[in-house]
Amino acid sequence: MEIFRTVTELVHYALERGLIEKEDRIYCTNRLLEMLRLGNYTETEIPSPARELEELLREIDDYAYENGIIPENTVTYRDLFDTDVMGIFVDRPSNIQAKFRDLYSISPKNATDWFYRLACDSDYIRTYRIKKDVKWVTDSEYGKIDITINLSKPEKDPKDIAAAKLVKASGYPKCALCRENEGYAGSVSSAARQNIRVFSFDMAGTEWFLQYSPYVYYNEHCIAVNRSHVPMKIDRSTFEKLLCFIEKFPHYFIGSNADLPIVGGSILSHDHMQGGRYTFAMERAPIEKPLTFRGYEGVTAGIVKWPMSAIRISGKSKDELVSLADKILRTWRGYSDPDAFIFAETDGEPHNTITPIARRRGDDFELDLVLRNNITTEEHPLGVFHPHKELHNIKKENIGLIEVMGLAVLPSRLKSEIAYMKAAILDHVDFNSIENIKKHRDWFETFKDKYDFTEENTESIIMEEIGKTFVRVLEDAGVYKCTPAGRAAFLRFTDKVNSD
Ligand SMILES: [Zn+2]
């Protein structure tokens, strides 16, 4: 039978990747036969070269649907099933934690290299989907900016969306980040996680754990998660934790989303941070204006040459950095400057917060403190320091940590819209006559006369203009503009920190 061949190959894949040992082969085969409701089996030859995991799982899912093991042939049910299948091959959490600790004692990088490979080999990170993301780099006055159109999150089938609405939230796990997801079967409304494993560790006196993002927006995109389901909160202890993390994992950076809506991330309900092994444009950006903070003369500080408003502080002493970062945060929380349209609060609602990022620079610890404000007005109902309306055709969503650092995560719709725009431009068709690119018409008008469009260059021109637009998105999100008046206002704030 065809399915026997797939079973043999899948078990062979797990052996080859070191997920299981040869003593586990029969046991895992039997577990797999049980899931596929097969009472009979004959081992087959392994083809050479071995087939890709994606193809094996596709056959497993097809078989499951054709034999009534899964109720619908939708991506949601297929994902639920093949995650359960892959869970067979992933070792128990206690063994994974022990192996991580052993490798960590050799070096932190040794441990994370292995842990990241486990996340990929176990199919928790579906690498064949990540490959679909469209990525390019745009030059700007702030350096090379990364642009990604995210195509790795599969579109939900309307059938599954309808089914998910009927599911009453169980409240277990409390959210997608909770520790209780480890080994969880999932449902039509939440992802299966039989194949995820996490590593628990101490973060400045509290229990946290490390896992990877299944969407990998950049290399080794990891998430550090608070063991407790408590809301995001930026305070002194956040800086302590960030620096604690880069002390434990010096080859990773780590940052936190801000703790207010509009300027925060998509999950504010569970305290977490995101890091990884990747150098963003922001890290490469130099200091444009050195600063000195009274009482912290040992700390190197300055305003970063960056479209968002960032103060960089660095030095050898973690305690000094935490203390200064806390001082800057407390001053900013209560700071208003009507001339620069900065208001600490309106009608009792606080607006000021910080997106902090930590990294090692040689032996030094370094913190970038990005000043954020989430005020809205009638003219800018989504936020004054948020992409403005004329840029919403490219980016309307919140500017969170990853974008702050110079990586645009753009909506998947843009991929097909680029193709439509290219066709319309070459055929001289008005964007207004094509429904899904109407929204780009005014934007296109701003640059169309600069270029001679050809079959060869049109797509790259559109992508280049998208990149430039993202830089303007970041400028909109900066509370102090990169203008003489904006910089003067920025210095009024740093003077206030010094006089507090
Ligand atoms: Zn949670």
XYZ file of C-alpha atoms in Angstrom, residues 341 375-390 392:
18
model
C 2.274 67.575 20.318
C -2.479 59.701 21.143
C -5.270 59.860 18.532
C -7.026 62.891 17.058
C -9.954 63.466 14.718
C -7.482 63.883 11.860
C -5.529 60.734 12.866
C -8.054 58.396 14.490
C -5.633 55.415 14.320
C -2.826 57.381 15.951
C -0.819 60.567 15.410
C 2.460 58.597 15.674
C 1.249 55.774 13.464
C 1.359 55.366 9.656
C -0.711 58.182 8.242
C -3.702 57.622 6.009
C -1.902 58.193 2.691
C -2.342 52.777 4.545
